[in-house]
Amino acid sequence: MTLKTGVYICHCGSNIARTVDVKQVTEYNATLDSVEVARDYLYMCSDLGQELIKNDIKELGLDRVVVASCSPRMHELTFRKACVEGGLNPYLYTHANIREHCSWVHRNGDLATEKAKDLIRASVRRVCHQEPLEVKEVPVNPNTLIVGGGIAGITAALKIAASENRVYLVEREPSIGGRMSQLNMTFPTLDCSECILTPKMTDVGNNPYIDLMASSEIEEVSGYVGNFKVKIRKKARFVTEKCTACGDCIKECPVEVLSEFEEGLNKRKAIYIPFAQSIPNKYVISRNDTPPCKLACPIGMDIQGYLALVSVGKFQEAYQLLRRTNPLPSVCGRVCYHPCEDACKRAYVDEPLAINPLKRFITDGVNVEQIELPQITPNGHSVAVIGSGPAGLAAAHDLALWGYSVTIFEALSEGGGMLRAGIPEYRLPRDVLRKDIEYIQKLGVVIKTDTRIGEQVTLDDLEHDHQAVFVAVGAHQSLRLKIPGEETLEVIPGVDFLRAVNMDQKVEVPDRVVVIGGGNTAIDCARVARRLGAAEVHIICLESRDDMPAGSDEIEQAEAEGILIHHSHSVTRIVSDDGHINGVECLDVRSFEFDEEGGVSIDTVRGSEHIVPAGAVILAIGQHPDIPRQFGLSLGRGNTIQVSPDTLSTSRDRVFAGGDVVTGPAKVIEAIAAGKRAARSIDSYLKGEILEIKERPAPERLGDEEIAELQKLHPIQKRVDMPQLAPAQRIGDFAEVEQGYTIGQAQEEAARCLACGGCCDCLECEKVCEPKAIDHSMKDEVVEIEVGSIIVATGYDDFDPGVISEYGYGKYDNVITALEFERLSCAAGPTSGEILLKDGRKPESVAIIHCVGSRDQNYHEYCSRVCCMYALKDAYLIREHTGAEVYQMYIDMRCFGEGYEEFYKRLSEKGVHFIRGKASAVTDHALAEEEKGRLIVTCEDTLIGSMLRVPVDMVILCIALEPRSDAEQVARLFNISRRPDGFFQERHLKLDPIATPTSGVFVIGCCGGPRDISDTVAQALGGAGEALAMIGKGSVTLEAAVAAVSADICIGCGRCTEVCEFHSPEVIKDERGMPVCQVNEVVCQGCGACGVACPTGAMSIRHFTDEQILSTVDALVEV
Amino acid sequence: MISQQLLLDITKCSRCGKCTAICPMFEKTRGWDTGVARGKLLISWGLVRGELEINDKLIESLYQCPTCMLCEQECAAGAKVTEIIREARALVVERGASVPFSHRGTFDTVARITLRDGLHRDWLDLIRGDFRESGEIVYFPGSLPYLEPILDFDLGAARIISAAVKIFNRAGIRPTIVKELADSGHDTFWSGQYQFFNALKEKNSRLLAGAKMIVTTCAEDYYILKNEYSLDAEVYHISQFVRDLVREGKLAFSKGVERVTFHDPCRLGRHMGEYDAPREVLKAFADYREMVRYGKDAACCGVGAWMNCNKYSKQLRLDRVKEAAEAADTLITACSKCLSHFSCLMTEPEKVEDLPDIKIVDFTEFAARNLKDI
Amino acid sequence: MPDFEPLIIAFACNWCSYAASDVAGTSRSYYPANVRIIRVMCSGMVDPTYILRALEGGADGVLIAGCRPGDCHYISGNTKAEKMVERMKTLLRRLGLEDERLRLQWISSGEGRLFARTIEEMVGRLKEMGPSPLKKRRGCQA
């Protein structure tokens, strides 16, 4: 079939015809293959010109059309339309550019004429290979997603909602309002920002067509123009819709953190609204990651919570909070080794919080008698606990709370286990322990003392009488050293010694006592011996000072009490005289090492034997459990009971075990943790449930940046030391060494807490919330929505001027950013609108430094556009409110908008000093008398060429607007690109400033570059227009010139998917299970990268096929 | 024009169906008879007699064949299937249809450019080794230097050419490398562009006029130079050349432990009957294993003359590397095309799910790597 | 060959360089008539085959004109073109053609003057180099 092509050559008046011999070109073209008709005309684009084409199509039956005229960018669409009207598919048309590419750029008419012939010949050749394409339409979902609730998002949302179409407005912060809500007054009209913004915010809140999702973030975007699917994470606010914003909760909340809204100039509570007119006007609880103290605590106490409650004087509440997790709070307040303090973030600033002393303070002040007991509903089950040490007591406590009837069997005459028998009274007074035990007994727990299981009562008996048994008999048997003399002579086992003293048996010690061992028991023995009257007490231990297992404060206290510690010594034998001990023989130790079996190999110094004289030797190198055989439990290393590590169940059914009896000697808090774990395990076992294992992550070490941030935010404030008895006083008796905090000390210390967790889970707010709107257990929720278009309005970040060290931001109190000045000058701000220095004085002179981080090759090359104008506004406010002198240090004044220049002029008349020059530095280094105590800004006034030193009280830095720090992720999320400056890229800077290369995704406001409010609002309306145009039409026309794959050829290698930026081609399985590529025509932009990557030739771009392009090439080169 | 003898050959076909059962491509396409020798012969007949119009389907039928010759080898009637198909292609070309090349015909265009005189080729810098630019013992690297920049994976042109030169050098020979040589014309010939092929042949024959011995590293070049050129020189494939040198004691290898297998390129094996030379060499030093299908039964890599890369040929390639992986850790081949096609499969961004882990190495490179000093 | 007039085939991306060539026209930035522009949607659409076919057919030079880095309408088409051109330059050298016959130039949509200057430069350089060895007959009608 021969094609019939019509060729039409335009004179464009004389624009083409003056240079190109149109007649000659027309005649030439008429001779080309396939050309049915070649005509020329004065103006092809005119109605008459188009008629010519339409008529020829109809009358001559043309099936291809070529027009040679101006650029196709000008009139390709015009002629395509003419073709359609003539009855021809628009893609059977080709355009030759003989004006911009020919007559306008070449002077020589002959050359231009020849070139025109070439171009038209190539077009004729190309058009023969063109194929009709179908222009497809896809329906548009009328919903719109707007990301970002600043003035841009608000404006766009209201405009679209006005058309009664659904808008989802997603805002990351708890309230919409964005940066504009932080501003005080707006230039040049000096409108109060809030006054003009908040009515719009309220409109958003009330508009039935706007679905406002605050505290929410976009998680995933899929789909394509007209049909996007978006997953949104609605972050838990912990306050439900029932909130009436009465504000009762904030009065109770003990946690204070820096207010983001006030730029850190003020504090807010953990439960808060960002500002009074917030929308949604619902409170929100800010909660960070679990604080490190809580993570480090074996029982996960709400440490930040009780510290916060102490700081505000709520001691009773603090005790209740302690009790929530800790069954033995008074004990822990004395003897806990406090891993929480080691993890405390405040240590990065100065010293960790005194968590343990504060815990003790709380328990000391409480009268157990007055504590209201929780309501317990018995559940009819009973559990036996063997041993009333911390593990047994903890398990009994928790089980009793849940309604179990619990009986504890204790071999000694009094409850407490190692707490009672092992820890000397000067560390843990008996009434303190008794207080905790009494509380547990009040919960209904029965403690049967003087009952050793195995003798009168057997484990079998307990199994018979109870549904479950918890074995927590501890580790009370001293280890032996296995050295000569140990067996024959009266070496005293450490725990036996302590037990005897603690249980009030009469114990006498000689003048000189040697204690062998390096752990807490050894220290305790030594200190007890000292208190019993030993004049000289030696501790001999294997470890060096730093490696001793005993707590460092214990060691310090012992040393203060005159106890001599021999480090890195090994005892080789007990020396006796006449059957009585008179010393120990030691060797110096070079190094030692424990093997896997628990044995130790020691490298001693040959010939270093020496004797430490002693009248008695106490051996405190460790303990192991002593389990009666008839228990019939499988035992592990060191005589411990073998248990399943998660459930603590033993080899016997219904018998559980925990604490030292399982782990060997460990810390009190670890035993409590084991007891609590056993309680949970027993509970779920008896209820027939599966035990949920919760692993808490270990606290992470901070990175250098985080540490620097902490140090910047928090000034150094040392820990409040707890008073101790003087060493001389303490060795006289068993009085408690540590004396506890006073109320004032406690509150001061507790207030040092950094509140890293945000909300501290004290639940004080819940107590006062009348509408019952607070729910601390709320979880994030992910919702999925479908929208037709997406408007991105994510705004900007402020440049951190701290990196320009010469301006002294962060170093000098009164060097502030412009945004901080907004809050400072705002009537609703931290100073109620009074412009004050940090020390409360009024400034007498203020410098405003322009272009901080903008127009600077080292930071941002671009102009931030708003700074000149707000600097003028700031100057105005300072003049009005304080009468201070104002110096503007500027490079160029850019006052380009409506009323801007006038405002500038007004200011110039107000006595503001304009200095043209970029300030070089801010310093407090005074050179002259009048500079003393002030900030000196150095600057060249370039207009007069002189160097200036301007002494001022306050410096305002006009900081750059920069792309959001997460702009890259956001760009990836929405598949949009970023300019080299980091802001989102528009489709065309001038003519398509809101659309992006991804159809259906629009960019408005400052996320596309710095703009002022007026421009942002105009853009927002433009964005609304873009969305509404799509909604109004109801469908979008898809580009027809997109990629197409020949499924027979495609090998599904994925080379196209690798290069495509739009995720259009996708490798799927065909009906035979072979990999094959599929093009998503809706997202394809027709760039053709896939075709180049395709090795087989299966991929081609419609309207830009190889045949079409190569025929053009061939036609152009055949001369 | 197709010869009478060939026309008679077409009529030899007794439609017994052996080819349909044996054709690896047909096993994958499972289409109409046009997809297998029997049907293609009939199409050729129709073309010759002017009974068939040239259309896309006809072109697909004729070019959807790697001319691996398996069917022809097994044909009970003894029809020269591959030759007939080639002649039919020539008819199609003669009548103005364009050849459905993969890679948008880039390689065909490159071949055309190599035909042109007056170009100052510049690729000898790829070579590590001692060579001369004129002499009687010629190494013919074919289009290796030109293929490489077009492919998006590392073909290793420099390594293969240098390896060949190293082999020559070890045997005490400074090979002649004629950088101005045109494409050997194998693809041009098999795509049916006879006129174009003749021009290439003429140019190369002129440039190779003084040669006494020519060695190629690619099976296709070997095939075309030996079969379709009328050269005075002896033409060897590198595997034959190496085998002879080893037998003469001029080359030796270090024993290796690498488990290798050899993929017989169609052009070297069935077309030229050389199965033993590469095996003799490889067995001399490597842990040599045979694949399930080898020698005259070897399966094709799926593509011939850059013409029918598609999803069916990919399945052939995949089957082949899986077979190889069952036998060994390294697949050795002696044809630049097989090497390209296998390497292409192995470097696909969208990895085939059951793609085995196997190295693909050129024979020349592998042999040179294991050379021992004598 | 004093009267040699080289023929240049230019592939210009629709969004930047083709627009720039239009701007060259509207601003009457005159340049030699040796260039024939083919509009493509993106410089990343230009296949090696197009370049080779143009040269094989007798073009003395090929220009690929794309958006400036970071400005690509399709995000990264121009950087893909850059890599392709590098590979093609290698191929041209190996084949025996001066790689200067292939030129990649970033020209943004407003840079009509740069477009004209690029053509001037290329024509000048190609004149120095002489006709392409692949040229079959005479130069273009110039």
Short mmCIF file of C-alpha atoms in Angstrom, two decimals, chain A residues 811-1099:
data_model
loop_
_atom_site.label_atom_id
_atom_site.label_comp_id
_atom_site.label_asym_id
_atom_site.label_seq_id
_atom_site.Cartn_x
_atom_site.Cartn_y
_atom_site.Cartn_z
CA LYS A 811 28.28 31.20 72.48
CA TYR A 812 26.75 34.56 73.33
CA ASP A 813 23.34 34.61 74.97
CA ASN A 814 22.11 37.60 73.08
CA VAL A 815 22.97 36.43 69.60
CA ILE A 816 19.62 35.04 68.46
CA THR A 817 18.05 33.87 65.25
CA ALA A 818 15.34 35.83 63.55
CA LEU A 819 12.84 33.10 64.35
CA GLU A 820 13.74 33.32 68.02
CA PHE A 821 13.17 37.06 67.74
CA GLU A 822 9.71 36.34 66.32
CA ARG A 823 8.85 34.47 69.50
CA LEU A 824 10.56 37.05 71.67
CA SER A 825 8.56 39.88 70.16
CA CYS A 826 5.28 38.01 70.11
CA ALA A 827 2.67 38.97 72.70
CA ALA A 828 1.89 35.28 73.15
CA GLY A 829 5.57 34.38 73.39
CA PRO A 830 7.80 33.60 76.35
CA THR A 831 8.29 37.26 77.34
CA SER A 832 4.74 38.30 76.56
CA GLY A 833 6.06 40.35 73.72
CA GLU A 834 8.67 42.32 75.59
CA ILE A 835 11.90 42.47 73.68
CA LEU A 836 14.37 41.61 76.38
CA LEU A 837 17.94 40.44 76.69
CA LYS A 838 18.61 37.12 78.38
CA ASP A 839 19.23 38.90 81.68
CA GLY A 840 15.90 40.69 81.48
CA ARG A 841 17.25 44.10 80.49
CA LYS A 842 15.91 46.05 77.57
CA PRO A 843 18.40 46.32 74.71
CA GLU A 844 19.66 49.78 73.88
CA SER A 845 21.03 48.81 70.50
CA VAL A 846 20.49 45.88 68.22
CA ALA A 847 22.34 44.69 65.13
CA ILE A 848 20.55 42.74 62.44
CA ILE A 849 22.91 40.71 60.27
CA HIS A 850 21.54 39.79 56.85
CA CYS A 851 22.30 36.80 54.64
CA VAL A 852 23.42 34.40 57.36
CA GLY A 853 23.92 31.21 55.41
CA SER A 854 22.33 32.64 52.27
CA ARG A 855 24.13 34.11 49.27
CA ASP A 856 27.24 32.51 50.61
CA GLN A 857 29.26 29.98 48.63
CA ASN A 858 30.16 28.21 51.86
CA TYR A 859 26.57 27.52 52.82
CA HIS A 860 23.76 28.32 50.41
CA GLU A 861 24.31 30.14 47.19
CA TYR A 862 20.72 31.23 46.82
CA CYS A 863 18.98 34.25 48.29
CA SER A 864 16.49 33.32 50.99
CA ARG A 865 14.19 36.08 49.74
CA VAL A 866 12.35 36.86 52.95
CA CYS A 867 15.15 38.09 55.18
CA CYS A 868 15.50 41.68 53.99
CA MET A 869 11.83 42.26 54.57
CA TYR A 870 11.55 40.63 57.96
CA ALA A 871 14.73 42.40 59.01
CA LEU A 872 12.94 45.66 58.27
CA LYS A 873 9.95 44.48 60.22
CA ASP A 874 12.13 43.44 63.15
CA ALA A 875 13.79 46.84 63.08
CA TYR A 876 10.38 48.47 63.16
CA LEU A 877 9.29 46.43 66.17
CA ILE A 878 12.51 47.11 68.05
CA ARG A 879 12.21 50.83 67.41
CA GLU A 880 8.58 50.83 68.46
CA HIS A 881 8.90 48.72 71.58
CA THR A 882 12.30 49.62 72.96
CA GLY A 883 13.47 52.70 71.14
CA ALA A 884 16.83 50.97 70.74
CA GLU A 885 19.22 51.87 67.96
CA VAL A 886 19.01 49.39 65.12
CA TYR A 887 21.81 48.59 62.70
CA GLN A 888 21.01 46.65 59.53
CA MET A 889 24.12 45.00 58.09
CA TYR A 890 23.06 44.09 54.58
CA ILE A 891 24.62 43.24 51.23
CA ASP A 892 21.72 44.32 49.03
CA MET A 893 18.24 45.33 50.10
CA ARG A 894 15.77 43.25 48.14
CA CYS A 895 12.36 44.80 48.56
CA PHE A 896 10.61 43.74 45.42
CA GLY A 897 6.99 42.98 46.34
CA GLU A 898 3.87 45.02 46.61
CA GLY A 899 4.34 47.65 49.28
CA TYR A 900 7.81 46.35 50.11
CA GLU A 901 9.81 49.28 48.77
CA GLU A 902 7.46 51.66 50.53
CA PHE A 903 8.02 49.81 53.78
CA TYR A 904 11.76 50.08 53.28
CA LYS A 905 11.42 53.77 52.75
CA ARG A 906 9.30 54.16 55.86
CA LEU A 907 11.91 52.37 57.91
CA SER A 908 14.73 54.48 56.51
CA GLU A 909 12.87 57.45 57.88
CA LYS A 910 12.47 55.82 61.29
CA GLY A 911 16.11 56.28 62.14
CA VAL A 912 17.31 52.76 61.42
CA HIS A 913 20.98 52.64 60.46
CA PHE A 914 21.68 50.85 57.22
CA ILE A 915 25.22 49.64 56.82
CA ARG A 916 26.06 48.09 53.49
CA GLY A 917 28.45 45.33 54.28
CA LYS A 918 28.45 41.77 55.42
CA ALA A 919 29.21 41.61 59.12
CA SER A 920 32.52 39.82 59.60
CA ALA A 921 32.25 38.81 63.25
CA VAL A 922 30.48 39.21 66.55
CA THR A 923 32.67 39.34 69.64
CA ASP A 924 32.55 40.35 73.29
CA HIS A 925 36.21 41.33 73.25
CA ALA A 926 36.06 45.01 74.11
CA LEU A 927 38.71 47.39 72.86
CA ALA A 928 37.18 50.58 74.20
CA GLU A 929 35.35 51.55 77.34
CA GLU A 930 31.95 51.87 75.67
CA GLU A 931 32.35 48.34 74.26
CA LYS A 932 32.68 46.71 77.65
CA GLY A 933 29.95 44.21 78.48
CA ARG A 934 28.48 44.42 75.02
CA LEU A 935 28.59 42.54 71.77
CA ILE A 936 30.69 44.17 69.10
CA VAL A 937 29.80 43.59 65.49
CA THR A 938 32.65 44.23 63.06
CA CYS A 939 31.70 45.20 59.58
CA GLU A 940 32.91 47.23 56.67
CA ASP A 941 30.60 49.96 55.52
CA THR A 942 31.39 49.41 51.88
CA LEU A 943 29.66 52.57 50.79
CA ILE A 944 32.12 54.75 52.60
CA GLY A 945 34.91 52.22 52.73
CA SER A 946 35.50 52.32 56.46
CA MET A 947 35.76 49.53 59.02
CA LEU A 948 33.20 49.72 61.78
CA ARG A 949 32.96 48.25 65.25
CA VAL A 950 29.37 48.52 66.36
CA PRO A 951 28.73 47.82 70.05
CA VAL A 952 25.24 46.42 70.57
CA ASP A 953 23.25 44.50 73.16
CA MET A 954 21.56 42.07 70.87
CA VAL A 955 22.38 40.55 67.51
CA ILE A 956 19.67 39.10 65.29
CA LEU A 957 20.84 36.69 62.61
CA CYS A 958 18.77 36.57 59.42
CA ILE A 959 19.21 32.86 58.86
CA ALA A 960 18.76 31.11 55.55
CA LEU A 961 15.76 29.02 54.71
CA GLU A 962 17.04 25.59 53.75
CA PRO A 963 15.54 22.35 52.48
CA ARG A 964 14.12 20.07 55.14
CA SER A 965 16.73 17.69 56.46
CA ASP A 966 14.62 14.77 55.27
CA ALA A 967 13.91 16.27 51.84
CA GLU A 968 15.75 13.42 50.15
CA GLN A 969 13.49 10.77 51.70
CA VAL A 970 10.40 12.83 50.94
CA ALA A 971 11.53 13.26 47.32
CA ARG A 972 11.97 9.52 47.03
CA LEU A 973 8.60 8.89 48.62
CA PHE A 974 6.77 10.97 46.03
CA ASN A 975 9.19 10.23 43.20
CA ILE A 976 10.06 13.85 42.64
CA SER A 977 13.50 15.28 42.15
CA ARG A 978 15.54 17.94 43.85
CA ARG A 979 17.42 20.86 42.42
CA PRO A 980 21.12 21.21 43.18
CA ASP A 981 20.13 23.57 46.00
CA GLY A 982 18.16 20.72 47.56
CA PHE A 983 14.65 22.11 47.15
CA PHE A 984 12.07 20.17 45.16
CA GLN A 985 12.22 20.62 41.44
CA GLU A 986 9.31 22.05 39.53
CA ARG A 987 8.51 20.95 36.00
CA HIS A 988 9.42 24.33 34.58
CA LEU A 989 10.86 27.21 36.54
CA LYS A 990 8.72 29.84 34.86
CA LEU A 991 5.87 28.24 33.02
CA ASP A 992 5.09 25.17 35.08
CA PRO A 993 6.24 26.08 38.58
CA ILE A 994 3.93 23.82 40.57
CA ALA A 995 3.81 20.57 38.62
CA THR A 996 6.68 18.12 39.01
CA PRO A 997 8.02 15.65 36.51
CA THR A 998 5.80 13.07 38.20
CA SER A 999 2.29 13.67 36.93
CA GLY A 1000 -0.25 14.32 39.63
CA VAL A 1001 2.31 15.40 42.22
CA PHE A 1002 2.54 19.12 42.84
CA VAL A 1003 4.91 21.20 44.91
CA ILE A 1004 3.89 24.42 46.66
CA GLY A 1005 5.43 26.79 49.14
CA CYS A 1006 8.90 26.74 50.64
CA CYS A 1007 9.65 23.09 49.96
CA GLY A 1008 10.16 24.30 46.40
CA GLY A 1009 12.44 27.15 47.46
CA PRO A 1010 12.37 30.14 49.79
CA ARG A 1011 9.28 32.31 49.37
CA ASP A 1012 7.35 34.78 51.45
CA ILE A 1013 3.79 34.26 52.61
CA SER A 1014 2.21 36.11 49.69
CA ASP A 1015 4.03 34.02 47.11
CA THR A 1016 3.39 30.85 49.07
CA VAL A 1017 -0.33 31.54 49.19
CA ALA A 1018 -0.37 32.30 45.48
CA GLN A 1019 1.42 29.01 44.83
CA ALA A 1020 -0.98 27.19 47.10
CA LEU A 1021 -3.90 28.51 45.10
CA GLY A 1022 -2.06 27.42 41.98
CA GLY A 1023 -1.65 23.95 43.45
CA ALA A 1024 -5.34 23.86 44.27
CA GLY A 1025 -6.00 24.92 40.69
CA GLU A 1026 -3.89 22.07 39.35
CA ALA A 1027 -5.75 19.55 41.48
CA LEU A 1028 -9.16 21.06 40.73
CA ALA A 1029 -8.47 21.06 37.00
CA MET A 1030 -7.87 17.33 37.19
CA ILE A 1031 -10.92 16.77 39.37
CA GLY A 1032 -13.06 18.95 37.14
CA LYS A 1033 -12.18 17.04 34.02
CA GLY A 1034 -12.55 13.77 35.85
CA SER A 1035 -9.87 12.12 33.84
CA VAL A 1036 -6.30 12.65 32.76
CA THR A 1037 -4.95 12.23 29.28
CA LEU A 1038 -1.98 9.98 29.24
CA GLU A 1039 1.02 10.56 27.08
CA ALA A 1040 0.60 8.33 24.05
CA ALA A 1041 4.27 8.40 23.18
CA VAL A 1042 5.30 5.96 25.88
CA ALA A 1043 7.29 2.79 26.05
CA ALA A 1044 5.91 -0.40 24.58
CA VAL A 1045 7.36 -3.83 24.98
CA SER A 1046 7.16 -6.68 22.55
CA ALA A 1047 6.37 -9.55 24.88
CA ASP A 1048 7.52 -12.21 22.40
CA ILE A 1049 10.99 -10.82 22.30
CA CYS A 1050 11.46 -9.52 25.83
CA ILE A 1051 13.71 -11.72 27.95
CA GLY A 1052 12.76 -10.05 31.21
CA CYS A 1053 16.37 -9.27 32.01
CA GLY A 1054 15.49 -6.15 33.99
CA ARG A 1055 17.95 -3.84 32.26
CA CYS A 1056 15.04 -1.46 31.61
CA THR A 1057 13.72 -1.59 35.17
CA GLU A 1058 17.19 -0.73 36.35
CA VAL A 1059 17.37 2.51 34.36
CA CYS A 1060 13.78 3.69 34.67
CA GLU A 1061 13.37 6.52 37.15
CA PHE A 1062 9.59 6.16 37.18
CA HIS A 1063 9.26 2.47 38.03
CA SER A 1064 7.27 1.96 34.87
CA PRO A 1065 8.63 -1.30 33.50
CA GLU A 1066 8.31 -4.24 35.80
CA VAL A 1067 9.41 -7.81 35.28
CA ILE A 1068 6.54 -10.21 35.75
CA LYS A 1069 5.92 -13.84 34.82
CA ASP A 1070 4.05 -14.55 31.61
CA GLU A 1071 1.49 -17.32 31.30
CA ARG A 1072 4.29 -19.82 30.86
CA GLY A 1073 6.13 -18.60 33.90
CA MET A 1074 8.80 -16.89 31.83
CA PRO A 1075 10.03 -13.51 33.03
CA VAL A 1076 8.77 -10.72 30.83
CA CYS A 1077 8.63 -7.02 31.18
CA GLN A 1078 5.42 -5.08 31.49
CA VAL A 1079 5.21 -1.34 30.96
CA ASN A 1080 2.94 0.67 33.18
CA GLU A 1081 1.90 3.17 30.55
CA VAL A 1082 0.34 5.40 33.12
CA VAL A 1083 3.55 6.21 34.90
CA CYS A 1084 5.80 6.03 31.83
CA GLN A 1085 7.02 9.48 30.89
CA GLY A 1086 8.35 8.43 27.51
CA CYS A 1087 12.01 9.32 28.10
CA GLY A 1088 13.28 6.28 26.22
CA ALA A 1089 16.08 5.26 28.57
CA CYS A 1090 14.62 1.75 28.70
CA GLY A 1091 14.90 1.36 24.94
CA VAL A 1092 18.60 2.13 25.00
CA ALA A 1093 19.13 -0.33 27.83
CA CYS A 1094 17.16 -3.12 26.13
CA PRO A 1095 19.51 -5.67 24.54
CA THR A 1096 16.92 -7.50 22.48
CA GLY A 1097 15.12 -4.60 20.90
CA ALA A 1098 11.89 -5.62 22.62
CA MET A 1099 11.46 -2.19 24.14
#
